[in-house]
Amino acid sequence: MTSIGILGAGRVGGSLARKLSAAGHHVTLGVRSLDPATAGTAVDPAAGTAGGDTRIALSDQRTVARDADIVINATPGDSALCRLADLRTELAGKILVDVSNATRETGDGLPGELCYPGSSLAEKLQAALPGTRVVKTLNTMLFMVMTAPEILATPPTAYVSGDDEAAKQAVTGLLSDLGWQSAWIENLGGITTARATEAMILVVPHVLRRNGFEPFAVSLAR
C-alpha cells in the first residue's frame, strides 16, 4: 500500500482517487478549502468523492503534499505551476505525477493554445521543484480513460516522461493498478519529452466539437 495524495478533487482527481483506493492504496484528496461553508463545493459531486467513498480522506493541499509518498497533480494546468511551486518544501523528496495540460481556454470552455509553447508544464514543474521527481503521464486522453483504459475498442497508450527511472517505475506500477497493461505504456524518456505529449492536447477540442464528450485517447497504433 502506498500513501497517495491527489491535488485537485474534480472529475480527474475524483476518478483517480476511487480507482487507486479500490486497489488498496491510502488516498487523500487535497482540496483548496476545508471551511465547512465551502468545502462541499471544492469536490465535484460527479466524482463521487464527497462522502461516496469513506476510504478516501480529504485535507488541504499543503498537508496532502507534505504527508503523501506520491503526489498526483490533477489541478488546472494553467495555474498549476504557481500553485505547486508554493509547495516546494512539502514536495521535496516526493514523486510528483503530473496529469494536467496547461492550456488557455477557448470561448466554449475547451482547451486552446498551450501556455508553454516550446516547453511543457512538466518541464516547468521540474525546474521549479528541483528536489522533486516529476513524472508526466495520462495527459493524452479524456479523464474516464485514465481509470478504465479497457473501455476503448483499440488499446490506448499511456505515455510516461521523466528524468528519474525509479520514479517512472513507481508510476508504472500505479498505472497497472489503474488497469493499464504493460504493452500500453510507452516510456518516452526524459522530462523534455513531455512537451510532445502536452502538444497532443491541441487535437482534443477539434475531436470533441465533432464527436461530443465520447471517451478517446491519442495513442500509438502498431
Coordinates of C-alpha atoms in Angstrom, one line a residue:
M1 CA 0.0 0.0 0.0
T2 CA 1.2 3.5 -0.9
S3 CA 0.1 6.8 0.6
I4 CA -1.1 8.8 -2.4
G5 CA -2.1 12.4 -2.3
I6 CA -4.1 13.9 -5.1
L7 CA -4.2 17.7 -5.6
G8 CA -7.5 18.5 -7.2
A9 CA -10.9 16.9 -6.4
G10 CA -12.7 17.4 -9.6
R11 CA -13.6 14.7 -12.2
V12 CA -9.9 13.8 -12.8
G13 CA -8.8 13.7 -9.2
G14 CA -12.0 12.0 -8.0
S15 CA -11.8 9.3 -10.6
L16 CA -8.2 8.6 -9.8
A17 CA -8.9 8.6 -6.1
R18 CA -11.7 6.0 -6.4
K19 CA -9.7 3.6 -8.5
L20 CA -6.4 3.8 -6.5
S21 CA -8.3 3.5 -3.3
A22 CA -10.0 0.3 -4.6
A23 CA -6.6 -1.0 -5.5
G24 CA -5.6 -0.8 -1.8
H25 CA -3.8 2.5 -1.6
H26 CA -4.3 5.1 1.1
V27 CA -5.6 8.1 -0.8
T28 CA -6.1 11.6 0.4
L29 CA -7.7 14.3 -1.8
G30 CA -6.3 17.8 -1.5
V31 CA -8.9 20.5 -1.7
R32 CA -8.5 24.2 -1.7
S33 CA -10.6 24.8 1.4
L34 CA -11.8 22.8 4.3
D35 CA -14.0 25.6 5.5
P36 CA -17.4 23.9 6.2
A37 CA -19.1 26.7 4.3
T38 CA -17.1 26.0 1.1
A39 CA -15.5 22.5 1.3
G40 CA -18.6 20.9 -0.2
T41 CA -18.1 22.9 -3.4
A42 CA -14.4 22.0 -3.6
V43 CA -15.3 18.4 -4.6
D44 CA -17.0 17.7 -7.8
P45 CA -20.2 15.7 -7.0
A46 CA -19.8 13.8 -10.3
A47 CA -16.5 12.5 -9.0
G48 CA -18.3 10.6 -6.2
T49 CA -15.8 11.6 -3.6
A50 CA -17.9 13.8 -1.3
G51 CA -19.0 11.1 1.0
G52 CA -19.2 8.5 -1.7
D53 CA -16.1 6.6 -0.6
T54 CA -15.3 6.7 3.1
R55 CA -11.9 5.2 2.4
I56 CA -10.8 8.5 0.7
A57 CA -9.8 11.2 3.1
L58 CA -10.0 15.0 2.5
S59 CA -7.4 17.5 3.5
D60 CA -5.9 20.8 2.5
Q61 CA -3.4 20.7 -0.4
R62 CA -0.4 21.7 1.6
T63 CA -1.0 18.9 4.1
V64 CA -1.6 16.4 1.3
A65 CA 1.7 17.4 -0.4
R66 CA 3.6 17.0 2.9
D67 CA 2.2 13.7 4.0
A68 CA 1.8 11.6 0.9
D69 CA 4.5 9.3 -0.6
I70 CA 3.4 10.0 -4.1
V71 CA 1.5 13.2 -5.1
I72 CA -0.6 13.5 -8.2
N73 CA -1.3 16.9 -9.8
A74 CA -4.8 17.0 -11.0
T75 CA -5.3 20.7 -10.7
P76 CA -6.0 23.0 -13.7
G77 CA -2.8 23.2 -15.8
D78 CA -2.9 26.9 -16.4
S79 CA -2.4 27.7 -12.7
A80 CA -0.6 24.5 -11.6
L81 CA 2.9 25.9 -11.8
C82 CA 2.2 28.8 -9.3
R83 CA 0.2 26.5 -7.0
L84 CA 2.8 23.7 -6.9
A85 CA 5.8 26.0 -6.7
D86 CA 4.3 27.3 -3.5
L87 CA 4.5 23.7 -2.1
R88 CA 8.2 23.3 -2.9
T89 CA 9.2 22.4 0.7
E90 CA 6.3 19.9 1.1
L91 CA 7.0 18.2 -2.2
A92 CA 10.8 17.8 -1.7
G93 CA 11.8 14.2 -2.0
K94 CA 8.5 13.1 -3.4
I95 CA 7.4 11.7 -6.7
L96 CA 5.0 14.2 -8.4
V97 CA 2.8 12.7 -11.1
D98 CA 1.6 15.4 -13.4
V99 CA -1.6 14.5 -15.4
S100 CA -2.5 18.1 -16.3
N101 CA -2.3 20.1 -19.6
A102 CA -1.5 23.8 -19.4
T103 CA -3.8 25.5 -22.0
R104 CA -5.7 28.7 -22.3
E105 CA -9.5 28.1 -22.5
T106 CA -11.4 29.0 -25.6
G107 CA -14.8 30.7 -25.6
D108 CA -16.6 27.3 -25.5
G109 CA -14.6 26.1 -22.5
L110 CA -12.4 23.7 -24.4
P111 CA -8.6 23.6 -24.4
G112 CA -7.0 26.3 -26.6
E113 CA -3.4 27.5 -27.0
L114 CA -0.6 26.0 -25.0
C115 CA 0.6 28.1 -22.0
Y116 CA 4.2 27.0 -22.5
P117 CA 4.9 26.6 -26.3
G118 CA 8.3 25.2 -26.9
S119 CA 8.3 23.8 -23.4
S120 CA 5.8 22.0 -21.1
L121 CA 4.1 22.2 -17.8
A122 CA 6.1 19.1 -16.7
E123 CA 9.4 20.8 -17.5
K124 CA 8.4 24.0 -15.7
L125 CA 7.4 22.0 -12.7
Q126 CA 10.7 20.1 -12.6
A127 CA 12.6 23.3 -12.9
A128 CA 10.6 24.9 -10.1
L129 CA 10.8 21.8 -7.9
P130 CA 14.4 20.5 -8.2
G131 CA 14.1 18.3 -5.1
T132 CA 11.0 16.6 -6.6
R133 CA 10.9 13.8 -9.2
V134 CA 8.3 14.8 -11.7
V135 CA 6.7 12.2 -14.0
K136 CA 4.3 13.1 -16.8
T137 CA 1.6 10.7 -17.8
L138 CA -2.2 10.2 -18.6
N139 CA -2.5 13.7 -20.2
T140 CA -3.4 12.4 -23.7
M141 CA -6.9 11.1 -23.1
L142 CA -10.3 12.0 -21.6
F143 CA -10.4 11.5 -17.8
M144 CA -12.6 8.4 -17.9
V145 CA -10.0 6.5 -20.0
M146 CA -7.3 7.2 -17.2
T147 CA -9.0 4.8 -14.9
A148 CA -10.7 2.4 -17.4
P149 CA -8.5 2.1 -20.5
E150 CA -10.3 -1.1 -21.4
I151 CA -13.4 0.8 -22.4
L152 CA -11.8 1.8 -25.7
A153 CA -12.1 -0.6 -28.7
T154 CA -8.5 0.0 -29.6
P155 CA -5.8 -0.4 -26.8
P156 CA -4.8 3.2 -25.7
T157 CA -1.4 4.4 -24.9
A158 CA -0.2 6.0 -21.6
Y159 CA 3.0 7.9 -22.3
V160 CA 5.5 8.4 -19.5
S161 CA 8.1 11.1 -19.3
G162 CA 10.6 11.8 -16.5
D163 CA 14.3 12.1 -15.7
D164 CA 14.3 9.6 -12.8
E165 CA 13.9 5.9 -13.9
A166 CA 13.0 4.7 -10.4
A167 CA 10.2 7.3 -10.2
K168 CA 8.9 6.2 -13.6
Q169 CA 8.9 2.6 -12.5
A170 CA 6.8 3.5 -9.4
V171 CA 4.4 5.4 -11.6
T172 CA 4.2 2.5 -14.0
G173 CA 3.1 0.4 -11.0
L174 CA 0.3 2.9 -10.3
L175 CA -0.8 2.7 -14.0
S176 CA -1.1 -1.0 -13.6
D177 CA -3.4 -0.5 -10.6
L178 CA -5.5 1.8 -12.8
G179 CA -5.9 -1.0 -15.4
W180 CA -3.1 -0.3 -17.8
Q181 CA -1.4 -3.3 -19.4
S182 CA 2.4 -3.0 -19.8
A183 CA 2.1 -3.2 -23.6
W184 CA 0.0 0.0 -23.4
I185 CA 2.6 2.0 -21.5
E186 CA 5.3 3.9 -23.5
N187 CA 8.3 5.3 -21.7
L188 CA 9.4 8.2 -23.9
G189 CA 12.5 9.2 -21.9
G190 CA 13.4 12.4 -20.0
I191 CA 11.1 15.1 -18.9
T192 CA 11.6 17.2 -22.0
T193 CA 9.6 14.6 -24.0
A194 CA 6.5 15.8 -22.1
R195 CA 6.4 18.8 -24.5
A196 CA 5.4 16.3 -27.2
T197 CA 2.5 14.7 -25.3
E198 CA 1.3 18.0 -23.9
A199 CA 1.1 19.3 -27.5
M200 CA -1.2 16.5 -28.3
I201 CA -3.9 18.3 -26.4
L202 CA -4.2 20.6 -29.4
V203 CA -6.2 17.9 -31.3
V204 CA -8.7 17.4 -28.4
P205 CA -11.1 20.4 -28.9
H206 CA -11.5 19.5 -32.6
V207 CA -12.4 15.9 -31.8
L208 CA -14.8 17.0 -29.1
R209 CA -16.6 19.5 -31.3
R210 CA -17.2 16.9 -33.9
N211 CA -18.0 13.9 -31.7
G212 CA -19.0 15.1 -28.3
F213 CA -17.7 14.0 -25.0
E214 CA -17.0 10.4 -26.0
P215 CA -14.0 8.5 -24.5
F216 CA -10.9 8.6 -26.6
A217 CA -7.1 8.7 -26.3
V218 CA -4.3 9.9 -28.6
S219 CA -2.5 6.6 -29.0
L220 CA 0.1 4.7 -30.9
A221 CA -1.0 2.1 -33.4
R222 CA 1.3 -0.8 -34.1

